[in-house]
Each structure stands twice: as structure tokens, then as C-alpha cells.
Coordinates of C-alpha atoms and ligand atoms in Angstrom, one line a residue:
X1 CA 94.3 102.0 64.9
X2 CA 96.5 100.2 67.4
X3 CA 98.2 102.2 70.1
X4 CA 100.3 101.6 73.1
X5 CA 99.2 102.6 76.5
X6 CA 101.3 102.5 79.7
X7 CA 99.3 102.2 82.9
X8 CA 101.2 103.3 86.1
X9 CA 99.4 102.3 89.2
X10 CA 99.8 102.7 92.9
X11 CA 97.9 100.3 95.3
X12 CA 99.4 97.3 97.1
X13 CA 96.0 95.5 97.7
X14 CA 94.7 93.5 94.8
X15 CA 91.1 93.7 96.0
X16 CA 91.3 97.6 96.1
X17 CA 89.0 99.6 93.9
X18 CA 92.1 101.0 92.4
X19 CA 93.4 97.5 91.4
X20 CA 90.0 96.4 90.2
X21 CA 89.9 99.3 87.9
X22 CA 93.4 98.6 86.7
X23 CA 92.1 95.3 85.5
X24 CA 89.2 97.0 83.8
X25 CA 91.8 99.2 82.0
X26 CA 93.8 96.3 80.9
X27 CA 90.8 94.3 79.7
X28 CA 89.2 97.1 78.0
X29 CA 92.2 98.3 76.1
X30 CA 93.4 94.8 75.0
X31 CA 89.8 94.2 73.8
X32 CA 90.1 97.3 71.7
X33 CA 93.4 95.9 70.2
X34 CA 95.7 98.3 71.9
X35 CA 99.1 97.3 73.3
X36 CA 99.1 97.5 77.1
X37 CA 102.1 98.0 79.3
X38 CA 101.9 98.5 83.0
X39 CA 103.9 99.4 86.0
X40 CA 102.7 98.1 89.3
X41 CA 104.8 100.3 91.6
X42 CA 104.2 98.4 94.8
X43 CA 104.7 95.1 93.1
X44 CA 107.9 96.3 91.6
X45 CA 109.1 97.7 95.0
X46 CA 109.6 100.9 93.2
X47 CA 112.2 103.0 95.0
X48 CA 110.1 106.1 95.8
X49 CA 112.7 108.5 97.0
X50 CA 115.0 110.5 94.6
X51 CA 118.4 110.6 96.3
X52 CA 122.2 110.1 95.7
X53 CA 121.6 106.3 94.8
X54 CA 120.1 107.6 91.4
X55 CA 123.5 108.7 90.4
X56 CA 126.1 106.1 90.6
X57 CA 128.4 108.3 88.3
X58 CA 128.3 111.8 89.7
X59 CA 129.6 114.9 87.7
X60 CA 130.2 116.4 91.1
X61 CA 130.7 113.9 94.0
X62 CA 131.1 116.9 96.5
X63 CA 127.7 118.4 96.1
X64 CA 124.3 116.7 94.9
X65 CA 122.6 118.9 92.3
X66 CA 119.7 116.9 91.1
X67 CA 119.2 118.9 88.0
X68 CA 122.7 118.6 86.9
X69 CA 123.1 115.0 87.8
X70 CA 119.8 114.1 86.2
X71 CA 120.8 115.7 82.9
X72 CA 124.2 114.1 82.9
X73 CA 123.0 110.6 83.8
X74 CA 120.1 110.8 81.1
X75 CA 122.4 112.1 78.4
X76 CA 125.3 109.8 79.1
X77 CA 123.1 106.5 79.6
X78 CA 124.2 106.2 83.2
X79 CA 120.8 106.2 84.8
X80 CA 119.7 103.3 87.0
X81 CA 118.1 100.4 85.3
X82 CA 114.7 100.8 86.8
X83 CA 114.4 104.5 85.7
X84 CA 115.8 103.8 82.2
X85 CA 113.3 100.9 81.8
X86 CA 110.3 103.0 82.9
X87 CA 111.4 105.8 80.4
X88 CA 111.5 103.3 77.7
X89 CA 108.0 102.2 78.3
X90 CA 106.9 105.8 78.5
X91 CA 108.5 106.8 75.3
X92 CA 106.8 103.7 73.7
X93 CA 103.5 104.7 75.0
X94 CA 100.9 106.8 73.0
X95 CA 99.0 107.4 76.3
X96 CA 99.8 107.3 79.9
X97 CA 97.1 106.4 82.4
X98 CA 97.9 107.0 86.2
X99 CA 95.5 105.1 88.5
X100 CA 95.7 105.8 92.1
X101 CA 93.7 106.4 95.3
X102 CA 93.6 110.1 96.4
X103 CA 95.9 110.6 99.4
X104 CA 95.9 113.9 100.9
X105 CA 94.6 115.5 97.7
X106 CA 97.5 114.0 95.7
X107 CA 99.1 110.8 94.6
X108 CA 100.6 108.3 96.9
X109 CA 104.2 108.9 97.6
X110 CA 105.4 105.9 95.5
X111 CA 103.7 107.4 92.5
X112 CA 105.2 110.8 92.9
X113 CA 108.5 109.2 93.3
X114 CA 108.0 107.6 89.9
X115 CA 107.4 111.0 88.5
X116 CA 110.4 112.5 90.4
X117 CA 112.8 109.9 89.2
X118 CA 111.4 109.1 85.8
X119 CA 110.9 112.6 84.5
X120 CA 114.6 113.4 83.9
X121 CA 116.3 116.6 83.0
X122 CA 116.5 116.5 79.2
X123 CA 113.3 114.4 78.7
X124 CA 110.6 116.0 80.7
X125 CA 112.3 119.3 81.6
X126 CA 115.2 121.0 80.1
X127 CA 114.3 119.3 76.8
X128 CA 117.1 119.5 74.2
X129 CA 119.2 121.2 77.0
X130 CA 117.3 124.4 76.3
X131 CA 116.1 125.4 79.8
X132 CA 112.5 126.3 79.6
X133 CA 112.1 126.9 76.0
X134 CA 110.0 123.6 75.6
X135 CA 107.4 123.3 78.3
X136 CA 103.7 123.6 78.7
X137 CA 102.5 121.9 75.6
X138 CA 106.0 121.4 74.1
X139 CA 108.7 119.0 75.2
X140 CA 109.9 115.3 75.4
X141 CA 106.5 113.8 75.8
X142 CA 104.7 115.8 73.2
X143 CA 102.2 113.8 71.1
X144 CA 101.2 111.6 74.1
X145 CA 97.9 111.7 75.8
X146 CA 97.5 111.4 79.6
X147 CA 94.6 110.4 81.8
X148 CA 94.2 110.3 85.6
X149 CA 92.0 107.7 87.1
X150 CA 91.4 108.6 90.7
X151 CA 89.7 106.8 93.5
X152 CA 88.3 109.6 95.8
X153 CA 87.2 108.5 99.3
X154 CA 85.0 111.6 99.9
X155 CA 81.5 112.2 98.5
X156 CA 81.0 114.1 95.1
X157 CA 79.4 117.0 97.0
X158 CA 82.7 117.7 98.8
X159 CA 84.4 118.4 95.4
X160 CA 81.6 120.4 93.9
X161 CA 82.3 124.0 92.6
X162 CA 81.6 125.3 96.2
X163 CA 82.2 122.1 98.1
X164 CA 84.2 122.0 101.2
X165 CA 87.4 120.4 99.5
X166 CA 87.3 122.5 96.4
X167 CA 86.9 121.0 92.8
X168 CA 89.0 117.9 92.2
X169 CA 90.3 119.4 88.9
X170 CA 91.7 122.3 90.7
X171 CA 93.2 120.2 93.4
X172 CA 94.9 118.0 90.8
X173 CA 96.3 120.9 88.8
X174 CA 99.8 120.3 89.9
X175 CA 99.5 116.8 88.2
X176 CA 97.5 117.6 85.2
X177 CA 99.1 121.0 84.4
X178 CA 102.6 121.1 86.3
X179 CA 103.5 117.4 85.6
X180 CA 101.8 116.0 82.5
X181 CA 101.2 119.1 80.4
X182 CA 104.4 120.5 81.3
X183 CA 106.5 118.1 79.3
X184 CA 104.0 118.3 76.4
X185 CA 101.3 115.7 76.9
X186 CA 97.6 116.3 76.1
X187 CA 95.8 115.7 79.4
X188 CA 92.2 114.5 79.4
X189 CA 89.7 115.7 82.0
X190 CA 90.2 113.6 85.3
X191 CA 88.1 110.4 85.7
X192 CA 87.1 110.2 89.4
X193 CA 85.2 107.5 91.3
X194 CA 83.8 109.4 94.3
X195 CA 82.8 107.6 97.6
X196 CA 85.5 105.0 97.0
X197 CA 86.2 104.2 100.6
X198 CA 82.8 102.5 101.2
X199 CA 81.6 100.9 98.0
X200 CA 79.0 98.3 97.6
X201 CA 79.4 95.4 95.1
X202 CA 76.9 97.3 92.9
X203 CA 78.8 100.5 93.3
X204 CA 81.9 98.8 92.2
X205 CA 80.2 97.4 89.0
X206 CA 78.9 100.8 88.2
X207 CA 82.5 102.2 88.7
X208 CA 83.8 99.7 86.4
X209 CA 81.2 100.4 83.6
X210 CA 81.7 104.2 84.0
X211 CA 85.6 103.7 83.5
X212 CA 85.2 101.3 80.7
X213 CA 82.8 103.9 78.9
X214 CA 85.5 106.6 79.6
X215 CA 88.4 104.6 78.1
X216 CA 86.4 104.5 74.7
X217 CA 87.2 108.0 74.5
X218 CA 91.0 107.8 75.4
X219 CA 92.2 108.8 71.8
X220 CA 89.1 110.7 70.8
X221 CA 88.2 113.0 73.8
X222 CA 89.1 116.6 73.9
X223 CA 92.0 117.4 76.3
X224 CA 91.7 120.1 79.0
X225 CA 92.5 123.3 77.0
X226 CA 95.6 124.4 78.9
X227 CA 97.2 127.3 77.3
X228 CA 100.5 126.5 75.6
X229 CA 103.6 128.5 76.4
X230 CA 104.6 128.8 72.8
X231 CA 101.1 129.3 71.4
X232 CA 101.1 133.2 71.8
X233 CA 99.4 133.5 75.1
X234 CA 102.7 134.1 76.9
X235 CA 104.8 136.6 74.8
X236 CA 107.8 136.5 77.2
X237 CA 107.4 132.8 78.0
X238 CA 106.6 133.7 81.7
X239 CA 103.4 135.7 82.0
X240 CA 100.1 135.9 80.2
X241 CA 99.6 138.7 77.7
X242 CA 97.4 141.5 79.1
X243 CA 94.6 140.7 76.7
X244 CA 94.5 137.1 77.4
X245 CA 92.2 136.0 80.2
X246 CA 91.7 139.5 81.2
X247 CA 90.9 140.1 84.8
X248 CA 91.6 136.5 85.6
X249 CA 94.4 135.3 88.1
X250 CA 95.4 132.2 89.5
X251 CA 95.1 128.6 87.9
X252 CA 92.0 129.2 86.0
X253 CA 93.8 131.8 83.8
X254 CA 95.9 129.0 82.4
X255 CA 93.0 127.2 80.9
X256 CA 91.3 128.3 77.8
X257 CA 87.7 127.9 77.2
X258 CA 86.3 124.7 75.5
X259 CA 83.9 125.0 72.6
X260 CA 81.1 124.8 75.2
X261 CA 82.5 127.6 77.1
X262 CA 83.6 125.5 80.1
X263 CA 86.6 126.0 82.1
X264 CA 88.8 124.0 84.5
X265 CA 86.2 122.2 86.6
X266 CA 85.3 120.1 83.5
X267 CA 84.1 117.1 85.5
X268 CA 82.6 118.9 88.5
X269 CA 79.1 118.2 89.3
X270 CA 76.7 120.9 88.4
X271 CA 74.0 121.0 90.8
X272 CA 75.3 119.6 94.0
Ligands
FMN301 C1 96.6 108.2 103.5 C2 95.3 108.5 103.0 C3 94.9 109.7 102.5 C4 93.7 109.9 102.0 N1 93.4 111.3 101.6 C5 92.1 111.4 101.0 C6 91.8 112.6 100.6 O1 92.6 113.6 100.5 N2 90.6 112.9 100.0 C7 89.6 111.8 100.1 O2 88.5 112.2 99.5 N3 89.9 110.6 100.4 C8 91.2 110.4 100.9 N4 91.6 109.1 101.4 C9 90.6 108.0 101.2 C10 90.9 107.3 99.9 O3 90.9 108.0 98.8 C11 90.1 106.0 99.8 O4 90.2 105.2 100.9 C12 90.4 105.2 98.6 O5 90.1 106.0 97.3 C13 89.7 103.8 98.4 O6 90.0 103.3 97.2 P1 91.0 101.9 97.3 O7 90.0 100.7 97.5 O8 91.5 101.7 95.8 O9 91.9 102.1 98.3 C14 92.7 108.9 102.0 C15 93.1 107.6 102.4 C16 94.3 107.4 102.9 C17 94.7 106.0 103.3

């Protein structure tokens, strides 16, 4: 069935691995008959910082409260045109793909700025004006899928379960869990291309083929089994019930087991 996919990508250099894989995304999804929308953040000169210019019609001109102004601008149709247009694309999408190089264990600032500005109060948080009632599995973006496609300069060994950097899926938890699952999206295990800083032509072809194969499962693969706030594991909407993930603390406690019994480091190499 035809679906709509929004690709948001962040790299100014057309020959970069990121941009080459963006082309693969477009070609693969179009060949599958899907509708493809894209946001080339550098090409659009996307405004990365979230500041007073985002609120031309303030509730309180005396003090800038981002949450209050975001909710007001969103609900009264007074957001800036660039933000409203990105929200329209996001709402029309069945899946969101973020493609970016790993910079300091996270996304480039321009992409973080897309999230900061586009994920408005009333849409991605404070859904229906009900505070935290809808979050982690419920919210304005429920029903959509999300997938990160990340170019990682370092070698896979550095991101192994005991690798010096820590497992990539744990490092990206603030994005997969705190940003994408939070407003209700189902998030697939991250797709990483390691050793991206020094790639041979053959390596690039291999990376394209691997990504193309991965895209085949965009609407079929099982998402990361993050625990849902309103699924029973968090009786008071804040902490895990005592019988859930007994003895576990930290990030891992918020991921249930897959049928195969795997947890968080779903795409981490096994024997490095
Ligand atoms: C500002 C900056 C920060 C980076 N941080 C990391 C990092 O945290 N971990 C890592 O493995 N590589 C890091 N790298 C290397 C990039 O991930 C690598 O250059 C990129 O993935 C290559 O892909 P590209 O051709 O699409 O730019 C960093 C590079 C830059 C420029």
C-alpha cells in the first residue's frame, strides 16, 4: 500500500555519505511506490535556533516562556511559516526518517533545531492541552513510524556492548525514546553505517545496498519495544511498577524484551 515518508536530512555537502544515502532513500521508496517528501535543512537555510523570532504574536511580551508561547502560536495558527510547513509535512507522513552524521554522539545542531521548533506544544508535547497525559507511546504523532539513519565516523568496535564509546542505541536514546517515542511514534532500531569518515568506493556501495535492504522493512520491521506510559507499566504515569523490570534501573528498564529476548542494543555487534 502506498505510504508517505518524510526524510529530514542534515548535511550541506552533496557528495557526503549522508547525502548519497538520502538519494538511496528517495530512489528506493519511490521505486516501492511510496510518496516521498524531504527537508534538506542546510539547503533550506533552516533556522536552527529556537528564540523570540518564533513568536511574532506573543501572549506575554514581557517574558519569553517557550512552552506557553509555543502552545499559543500552535493553537492560534500564529507560528512562523517554515515551522507550520514542516508540521504539515510531518502530519502527512506515515514514516519519518532522520538522516544525519553523528556529531558529538548526537545530531547536528540544525537537525536538533528542527525538532526544537517543529515539535510544538499541543502537537508533540502537551497533546490536547493535557500536560503529560499523552506521552511515551501516545500523542500527536501516534501511528507514525520513525527511523534514524546515522553515519558514524568511528569503527563498529567502539560501539560494541563493551566498546569505548558505549552502544550506539544507548547513546541515541534521547532521540529514539525521548524525542520520537515521546510523541507517540513507533521507532525502529537505528540503522548505522560505521567507519563513515574514511570510506572506499566499495564501502559506499555496500552501505547503499545495506540501507536499501533495510528500507524494505520500513513498514514491516518490529519497532524497539519501548514501554508505553499508558500501557500499565507506569501506574502513576511517572515510575515503573515494582514488578516491572525488577532490579533494573536506568535507560534499559524502559525497554521491554523482544520476542527473541533482546533488549536495547538491538543492532549492536555481538562478538566484537
Ligand atoms: C563536529 C563533528 C563531530 C563528530 N562526532 C563524532 C562522534 O561523536 N562519533 C563518531 O564516531 N564520529 C564523529 N564524527 C565523524 C562523523 O560522524 C563522520 O565524519 C561522518 O559520519 C562522515 O559522514 P559524511 O560523509 O556524511 O559527513 C564527527 C564529525 C564532526 C565534523
